[in-house]
Amino acid sequence: MFSEEVLYAIALRHCPLIGDVIFRKLIREVGSAQEVWELSKSGLHNIYGIGRRISLEIGNSAHLTFAEKELKFCEKNDIRINLRHLNELPELLNECEDAPAILYQKGEFNDTLKSVSIVGTRKITSYGKNFIHDFLADSKGKNMVTVSGLALGVDTEVHEYSIQNNISTIGVLAHGFHTFYPSKNRKLSERILQENGVLFTEFNSSQKPDRENFIQRNRVIAGLSEATIVVETAFGGGSVSTATFANNYNREVYALPGKITDESSQGCNQLIFQNKAKTISTISGLADQLGFSGAQEKVGELFPFSEISIQLSDNQKNIMKVLDRKKSISLDEISENIGLPTFKILPDLLDLEISGRVKALSGRQYLAI
């Protein structure tokens, strides 16, 4: 049985013009969804930013009737309803300013596992598949849970190979639990639940997989995780929006670089070029950056687990002596410290960045890694 607060929360969120931000504002001002629902029109008008159109919908019995039907649907289908204002969302997602007011859930979520979102194009290539297979094989037994969007391509590979490696996986949907898109992955979604995974959606049972829902879905994928990995994506691909959300949440973003002539790598290369994602060079290096240890050494594969030892030049050694891991330093300061003009330093800094020793920040600022 669901509480009265859940009933009124669904009714309130169902009102036109009340999105997650307005919903949260109303709760903060009044105290609970039920109290907002029962507040007089004059009381609602006194809340800054709540106009006449919004206040007229609050208290409308049609929304309460919808909420009653929604609760019956959720009870019948074993769907849990998490309310943000009751602190029921996953902890990392709850930190996001624009997190969903309501999150529907099937399956059990383990908040003690380290969550990593892995996203990418529907037109996955063998290059992307090999990376996913090797990374997940290496991540087996490391208390990780993967997060993706249950779309075709990269998402499907992530969920499939997570299950094969006994890694819990989370699917985030762009529609309510009354339907499933794409239909090809319905059985995969059932397997996720059978293997102790979980499905999340912020959409109720009246909401179809409309185009705009996928962008909203991507912010949940980013918000659920400490880090997001972009495997393959073209310019302007949906995964770029996931990376953007992750950046806005101050989460780490990693991208798999590829040939500039490969359409599926162009979005990843652009993210790296714009300093919106760290470059993935080796599986073991990525595992270290994610906080996993004990990567096994494998030689002669597409994504070797052994690190490549790179001999630094004298200039590069001097640059590394100047850089700090916690406090960034500007290009001009590096130049002053080692006594070389900036145009002679930039090529070495680029080499160090590509090799994963240096991180470039905005404003020509640099950190040691």
Short mmCIF file of C-alpha atoms in Angstrom, two decimals:
data_model
loop_
_atom_site.label_atom_id
_atom_site.label_comp_id
_atom_site.label_asym_id
_atom_site.label_seq_id
_atom_site.Cartn_x
_atom_site.Cartn_y
_atom_site.Cartn_z
CA MET A 1 0.00 0.00 0.00
CA PHE A 2 1.18 3.50 -0.81
CA SER A 3 0.89 6.48 1.52
CA GLU A 4 -1.35 9.50 1.01
CA GLU A 5 1.75 11.56 0.32
CA VAL A 6 2.58 9.38 -2.71
CA LEU A 7 -0.97 9.84 -4.02
CA TYR A 8 -0.81 13.63 -3.77
CA ALA A 9 2.73 13.75 -5.14
CA ILE A 10 1.64 11.95 -8.32
CA ALA A 11 -1.42 14.19 -8.65
CA LEU A 12 0.69 17.32 -8.18
CA ARG A 13 3.37 16.22 -10.67
CA HIS A 14 0.62 15.39 -13.19
CA CYS A 15 -0.52 19.02 -13.27
CA PRO A 16 0.46 20.89 -16.47
CA LEU A 17 3.40 23.30 -16.04
CA ILE A 18 4.55 21.61 -12.82
CA GLY A 19 7.90 20.07 -13.59
CA ASP A 20 10.52 18.79 -11.19
CA VAL A 21 11.86 22.26 -10.29
CA ILE A 22 8.43 23.82 -9.61
CA PHE A 23 7.39 20.70 -7.71
CA ARG A 24 10.43 21.00 -5.45
CA LYS A 25 9.81 24.73 -4.92
CA LEU A 26 6.21 24.08 -3.83
CA ILE A 27 7.26 21.37 -1.38
CA ARG A 28 9.97 23.60 0.09
CA GLU A 29 7.51 26.45 0.59
CA VAL A 30 4.59 24.43 1.97
CA GLY A 31 6.01 21.23 3.45
CA SER A 32 4.39 18.26 1.68
CA ALA A 33 2.57 17.34 -1.51
CA GLN A 34 -0.69 16.88 0.38
CA GLU A 35 -0.40 20.31 2.00
CA VAL A 36 0.30 21.91 -1.39
CA TRP A 37 -2.75 20.17 -2.82
CA GLU A 38 -4.97 21.41 -0.03
CA LEU A 39 -3.60 24.97 0.04
CA SER A 40 -6.03 27.73 -0.90
CA LYS A 41 -5.67 29.56 -4.22
CA SER A 42 -4.75 32.74 -2.38
CA GLY A 43 -2.06 30.82 -0.51
CA LEU A 44 -0.66 29.47 -3.78
CA HIS A 45 -0.61 32.96 -5.30
CA ASN A 46 1.61 34.10 -2.43
CA ILE A 47 4.36 31.68 -3.52
CA TYR A 48 6.79 33.52 -5.81
CA GLY A 49 6.74 32.18 -9.36
CA ILE A 50 3.45 30.30 -9.03
CA GLY A 51 1.05 31.99 -11.41
CA ARG A 52 -2.66 31.69 -12.00
CA ARG A 53 -2.41 28.89 -14.60
CA ILE A 54 -0.47 26.64 -12.23
CA SER A 55 -2.61 27.36 -9.18
CA LEU A 56 -5.83 26.61 -11.08
CA GLU A 57 -4.65 23.06 -11.80
CA ILE A 58 -3.67 22.29 -8.21
CA GLY A 59 -6.67 20.71 -6.53
CA ASN A 60 -8.24 19.59 -9.82
CA SER A 61 -9.93 16.25 -9.09
CA ALA A 62 -8.96 14.88 -12.54
CA HIS A 63 -5.31 14.75 -11.48
CA LEU A 64 -6.23 12.98 -8.25
CA THR A 65 -8.23 10.42 -10.23
CA PHE A 66 -5.18 9.82 -12.45
CA ALA A 67 -3.00 9.37 -9.36
CA GLU A 68 -5.38 6.76 -7.93
CA LYS A 69 -5.22 4.77 -11.17
CA GLU A 70 -1.43 5.09 -11.20
CA LEU A 71 -1.15 3.66 -7.70
CA LYS A 72 -3.30 0.67 -8.68
CA PHE A 73 -1.10 0.11 -11.74
CA CYS A 74 2.06 0.22 -9.62
CA GLU A 75 0.66 -2.12 -6.98
CA LYS A 76 -0.38 -4.63 -9.64
CA ASN A 77 3.05 -4.55 -11.35
CA ASP A 78 5.31 -4.47 -8.25
CA ILE A 79 6.57 -0.96 -9.00
CA ARG A 80 8.14 1.05 -6.23
CA ILE A 81 7.55 4.81 -6.16
CA ASN A 82 10.42 6.93 -4.81
CA LEU A 83 9.80 10.55 -3.79
CA ARG A 84 12.72 12.94 -3.83
CA HIS A 85 11.39 15.17 -1.06
CA LEU A 86 11.27 12.11 1.21
CA ASN A 87 14.93 11.34 0.37
CA GLU A 88 14.03 8.09 -1.39
CA LEU A 89 16.11 8.62 -4.54
CA PRO A 90 19.54 7.01 -4.99
CA GLU A 91 22.05 9.21 -3.18
CA LEU A 92 24.05 10.35 -6.21
CA LEU A 93 20.93 11.21 -8.20
CA ASN A 94 19.51 13.14 -5.27
CA GLU A 95 22.54 15.45 -5.37
CA CYS A 96 21.50 16.76 -8.79
CA GLU A 97 19.53 20.00 -8.76
CA ASP A 98 17.17 18.84 -11.51
CA ALA A 99 16.66 15.27 -10.27
CA PRO A 100 13.17 13.77 -10.78
CA ALA A 101 10.55 14.55 -8.16
CA ILE A 102 9.26 11.00 -8.61
CA LEU A 103 11.27 7.94 -9.67
CA TYR A 104 9.52 4.66 -10.48
CA GLN A 105 11.51 1.48 -9.83
CA LYS A 106 11.36 -2.22 -10.62
CA GLY A 107 13.88 -4.49 -8.92
CA GLU A 108 16.20 -3.83 -5.99
CA PHE A 109 18.81 -1.08 -6.08
CA ASN A 110 22.08 -1.60 -4.19
CA ASP A 111 23.42 1.83 -3.22
CA THR A 112 26.70 0.36 -1.93
CA LEU A 113 27.99 -0.55 -5.41
CA LYS A 114 30.07 1.88 -7.45
CA SER A 115 27.90 2.98 -10.36
CA VAL A 116 29.39 3.68 -13.79
CA SER A 117 27.28 4.84 -16.73
CA ILE A 118 28.31 3.52 -20.14
CA VAL A 119 26.60 5.04 -23.16
CA GLY A 120 27.01 5.40 -26.89
CA THR A 121 25.64 5.08 -30.38
CA ARG A 122 23.04 2.63 -31.65
CA LYS A 123 25.40 2.03 -34.61
CA ILE A 124 28.06 0.29 -32.55
CA THR A 125 31.16 -1.03 -34.35
CA SER A 126 33.44 -3.94 -33.51
CA TYR A 127 35.82 -1.38 -31.97
CA GLY A 128 33.19 -0.30 -29.45
CA LYS A 129 32.09 -3.88 -28.78
CA ASN A 130 35.64 -5.03 -28.07
CA PHE A 131 36.15 -2.18 -25.63
CA ILE A 132 32.92 -2.97 -23.73
CA HIS A 133 33.69 -6.69 -23.60
CA ASP A 134 37.24 -6.17 -22.34
CA PHE A 135 36.32 -3.47 -19.83
CA LEU A 136 33.46 -5.46 -18.29
CA ALA A 137 35.50 -8.67 -18.22
CA ASP A 138 38.18 -6.80 -16.29
CA SER A 139 35.58 -5.23 -13.97
CA LYS A 140 34.14 -8.56 -12.87
CA GLY A 141 34.11 -8.87 -9.08
CA LYS A 142 34.89 -5.19 -8.45
CA ASN A 143 31.57 -4.23 -6.80
CA MET A 144 30.51 -2.19 -9.79
CA VAL A 145 27.05 -1.61 -11.22
CA THR A 146 26.66 -0.42 -14.80
CA VAL A 147 24.04 2.09 -15.93
CA SER A 148 22.72 2.53 -19.45
CA GLY A 149 19.54 3.31 -21.38
CA LEU A 150 18.45 -0.10 -22.74
CA ALA A 151 18.62 1.24 -26.30
CA LEU A 152 20.04 -0.80 -29.18
CA GLY A 153 23.77 -0.71 -29.87
CA VAL A 154 26.10 0.30 -27.05
CA ASP A 155 23.40 0.13 -24.34
CA THR A 156 22.46 -3.43 -25.29
CA GLU A 157 26.10 -4.57 -25.22
CA VAL A 158 26.59 -2.97 -21.80
CA HIS A 159 23.57 -4.69 -20.25
CA GLU A 160 24.22 -8.05 -21.97
CA TYR A 161 27.89 -8.29 -21.02
CA SER A 162 27.28 -7.00 -17.52
CA ILE A 163 24.93 -9.94 -16.99
CA GLN A 164 27.42 -12.36 -18.57
CA ASN A 165 30.12 -11.16 -16.15
CA ASN A 166 27.83 -11.23 -13.09
CA ILE A 167 27.86 -7.44 -12.84
CA SER A 168 24.64 -5.79 -11.69
CA THR A 169 23.18 -3.44 -14.28
CA ILE A 170 20.61 -0.62 -14.27
CA GLY A 171 18.37 0.23 -17.21
CA VAL A 172 16.89 3.75 -17.36
CA LEU A 173 13.76 4.05 -19.48
CA ALA A 174 12.36 6.98 -21.46
CA HIS A 175 8.73 5.96 -20.89
CA GLY A 176 6.41 4.46 -18.30
CA PHE A 177 6.35 0.79 -17.29
CA HIS A 178 3.15 0.16 -19.28
CA THR A 179 5.13 -0.27 -22.51
CA PHE A 180 8.65 -1.05 -23.68
CA TYR A 181 10.88 0.58 -26.27
CA PRO A 182 12.67 -0.77 -28.17
CA SER A 183 10.54 -3.92 -28.16
CA LYS A 184 13.59 -6.01 -29.13
CA ASN A 185 15.03 -5.40 -25.67
CA ARG A 186 11.95 -6.36 -23.64
CA LYS A 187 13.41 -9.80 -22.85
CA LEU A 188 16.72 -8.17 -21.93
CA SER A 189 14.91 -5.93 -19.43
CA GLU A 190 13.36 -9.05 -17.88
CA ARG A 191 16.79 -10.68 -17.62
CA ILE A 192 18.15 -7.58 -15.88
CA LEU A 193 15.52 -8.00 -13.16
CA GLN A 194 16.14 -11.75 -12.92
CA GLU A 195 19.85 -11.09 -12.36
CA ASN A 196 19.30 -8.68 -9.45
CA GLY A 197 19.41 -5.56 -11.61
CA VAL A 198 16.98 -2.67 -11.56
CA LEU A 199 14.91 -0.56 -13.97
CA PHE A 200 14.25 3.13 -13.31
CA THR A 201 12.00 5.66 -15.00
CA GLU A 202 10.67 9.08 -14.07
CA PHE A 203 7.72 8.63 -16.44
CA ASN A 204 4.28 7.43 -15.37
CA SER A 205 2.11 4.86 -17.14
CA SER A 206 0.53 7.45 -19.45
CA GLN A 207 3.83 8.57 -20.96
CA LYS A 208 5.09 7.09 -24.23
CA PRO A 209 8.70 7.10 -25.51
CA ASP A 210 8.43 10.55 -27.05
CA ARG A 211 11.58 12.06 -28.53
CA GLU A 212 12.07 14.68 -25.80
CA ASN A 213 11.89 12.00 -23.11
CA PHE A 214 15.24 10.55 -24.15
CA ILE A 215 17.12 13.73 -23.27
CA GLN A 216 15.40 13.75 -19.87
CA ARG A 217 16.31 10.08 -19.49
CA ASN A 218 19.96 10.87 -20.20
CA ARG A 219 20.22 13.24 -17.23
CA VAL A 220 19.09 10.40 -14.94
CA ILE A 221 21.72 8.08 -16.44
CA ALA A 222 24.40 10.71 -15.73
CA GLY A 223 23.02 11.55 -12.30
CA LEU A 224 23.00 7.96 -11.07
CA SER A 225 26.75 7.52 -11.55
CA GLU A 226 30.07 8.75 -10.28
CA ALA A 227 31.45 8.50 -13.80
CA THR A 228 30.16 8.30 -17.37
CA ILE A 229 31.97 6.50 -20.19
CA VAL A 230 31.13 7.43 -23.78
CA VAL A 231 32.09 4.49 -25.99
CA GLU A 232 31.17 5.64 -29.49
CA THR A 233 29.02 8.55 -30.69
CA ALA A 234 28.73 10.78 -33.73
CA PHE A 235 28.66 14.57 -33.65
CA GLY A 236 25.51 15.64 -31.82
CA GLY A 237 24.65 12.09 -30.73
CA GLY A 238 22.41 11.58 -27.71
CA SER A 239 25.39 10.39 -25.66
CA VAL A 240 26.89 13.87 -25.94
CA SER A 241 23.93 15.15 -23.90
CA THR A 242 24.62 12.49 -21.25
CA ALA A 243 28.24 13.66 -21.08
CA THR A 244 27.07 17.28 -20.81
CA PHE A 245 24.77 16.44 -17.91
CA ALA A 246 27.59 14.55 -16.18
CA ASN A 247 29.91 17.55 -16.60
CA ASN A 248 27.25 19.84 -15.16
CA TYR A 249 26.95 17.53 -12.15
CA ASN A 250 30.75 17.65 -11.66
CA ARG A 251 31.04 13.95 -12.40
CA GLU A 252 33.92 12.40 -14.31
CA VAL A 253 33.49 11.74 -18.04
CA TYR A 254 35.67 9.42 -20.12
CA ALA A 255 35.59 8.94 -23.90
CA LEU A 256 37.08 6.29 -26.15
CA PRO A 257 39.07 8.03 -28.91
CA GLY A 258 39.00 6.79 -32.47
CA LYS A 259 39.94 7.66 -36.03
CA ILE A 260 38.83 11.11 -37.16
CA THR A 261 37.38 9.47 -40.27
CA ASP A 262 35.11 7.15 -38.26
CA GLU A 263 31.70 8.73 -37.78
CA SER A 264 31.08 6.76 -34.57
CA SER A 265 34.22 8.23 -32.98
CA GLN A 266 33.80 11.87 -34.00
CA GLY A 267 31.63 12.78 -31.01
CA CYS A 268 34.09 11.15 -28.59
CA ASN A 269 37.03 12.92 -30.19
CA GLN A 270 35.18 16.23 -29.92
CA LEU A 271 34.45 15.69 -26.21
CA ILE A 272 38.14 15.03 -25.61
CA PHE A 273 39.21 18.02 -27.72
CA GLN A 274 36.88 20.30 -25.76
CA ASN A 275 38.22 18.98 -22.43
CA LYS A 276 34.76 17.63 -21.62
CA ALA A 277 36.05 14.06 -21.30
CA LYS A 278 39.24 12.30 -20.31
CA THR A 279 40.89 10.11 -22.90
CA ILE A 280 40.70 6.34 -22.44
CA SER A 281 44.06 4.87 -23.43
CA THR A 282 44.15 1.49 -21.64
CA ILE A 283 41.73 -0.65 -19.67
CA SER A 284 43.99 -0.70 -16.64
CA GLY A 285 44.41 3.08 -16.74
CA LEU A 286 40.66 3.55 -16.84
CA ALA A 287 40.20 1.07 -13.99
CA ASP A 288 42.72 3.00 -11.89
CA GLN A 289 40.98 6.31 -12.56
CA LEU A 290 37.63 4.79 -11.61
CA GLY A 291 39.10 3.61 -8.33
CA PHE A 292 39.32 -0.08 -9.18
CA SER A 293 42.50 -1.98 -8.45
CA GLY A 294 44.01 -5.32 -9.28
CA ALA A 295 43.73 -5.11 -13.06
CA GLN A 296 45.24 -8.22 -14.61
CA GLU A 297 47.91 -7.88 -17.25
CA LYS A 298 46.96 -9.00 -20.75
CA VAL A 299 49.27 -8.50 -23.72
CA GLY A 300 48.61 -8.31 -27.44
CA GLU A 301 44.90 -7.39 -27.42
CA LEU A 302 43.08 -4.40 -28.90
CA PHE A 303 42.77 -2.85 -25.44
CA PRO A 304 45.80 -4.18 -23.50
CA PHE A 305 45.65 -4.23 -19.73
CA SER A 306 49.36 -3.49 -19.31
CA GLU A 307 50.37 0.15 -19.28
CA ILE A 308 52.77 1.36 -21.95
CA SER A 309 55.90 2.83 -20.48
CA ILE A 310 56.68 6.16 -22.16
CA GLN A 311 60.13 7.73 -21.88
CA LEU A 312 59.79 11.41 -21.03
CA SER A 313 61.98 14.08 -22.61
CA ASP A 314 63.90 16.51 -20.39
CA ASN A 315 61.35 19.24 -21.04
CA GLN A 316 58.48 16.90 -20.12
CA LYS A 317 60.24 15.88 -16.92
CA ASN A 318 60.65 19.55 -15.99
CA ILE A 319 56.98 20.21 -16.71
CA MET A 320 55.92 17.29 -14.49
CA LYS A 321 58.05 18.66 -11.66
CA VAL A 322 56.16 21.96 -11.83
CA LEU A 323 52.65 20.49 -12.03
CA ASP A 324 50.58 19.59 -8.97
CA ARG A 325 47.80 17.01 -8.62
CA LYS A 326 45.48 19.24 -6.58
CA LYS A 327 46.19 22.83 -7.58
CA SER A 328 46.10 23.80 -11.26
CA ILE A 329 48.82 25.96 -12.79
CA SER A 330 48.60 28.17 -15.88
CA LEU A 331 50.61 27.80 -19.06
CA ASP A 332 52.32 31.12 -18.36
CA GLU A 333 53.34 29.96 -14.89
CA ILE A 334 54.78 26.74 -16.31
CA SER A 335 56.71 28.81 -18.84
CA GLU A 336 58.10 31.06 -16.12
CA ASN A 337 59.08 28.13 -13.88
CA ILE A 338 61.00 26.13 -16.48
CA GLY A 339 62.32 29.08 -18.48
CA LEU A 340 60.87 28.17 -21.88
CA PRO A 341 58.44 30.08 -24.11
CA THR A 342 54.89 28.77 -24.22
CA PHE A 343 55.03 27.71 -27.88
CA LYS A 344 57.81 25.26 -27.00
CA ILE A 345 55.87 23.87 -24.03
CA LEU A 346 52.52 23.24 -25.72
CA PRO A 347 53.61 20.20 -27.82
CA ASP A 348 55.04 18.53 -24.71
CA LEU A 349 51.89 19.30 -22.72
CA LEU A 350 49.79 17.73 -25.47
CA ASP A 351 51.95 14.58 -25.44
CA LEU A 352 51.62 14.39 -21.67
CA GLU A 353 47.85 14.80 -21.90
CA ILE A 354 47.53 12.06 -24.53
CA SER A 355 49.64 9.72 -22.38
CA GLY A 356 47.33 10.33 -19.43
CA ARG A 357 49.83 12.17 -17.21
CA VAL A 358 48.32 15.66 -17.45
CA LYS A 359 44.78 17.05 -17.45
CA ALA A 360 44.08 20.25 -19.38
CA LEU A 361 41.48 22.58 -17.85
CA SER A 362 39.75 25.63 -19.25
CA GLY A 363 41.76 28.88 -19.38
CA ARG A 364 45.02 27.06 -20.21
CA GLN A 365 45.25 25.57 -16.73
CA TYR A 366 46.90 22.19 -16.12
CA LEU A 367 46.90 19.48 -13.44
CA ALA A 368 49.10 16.45 -12.97
CA ILE A 369 47.25 13.12 -12.92
#
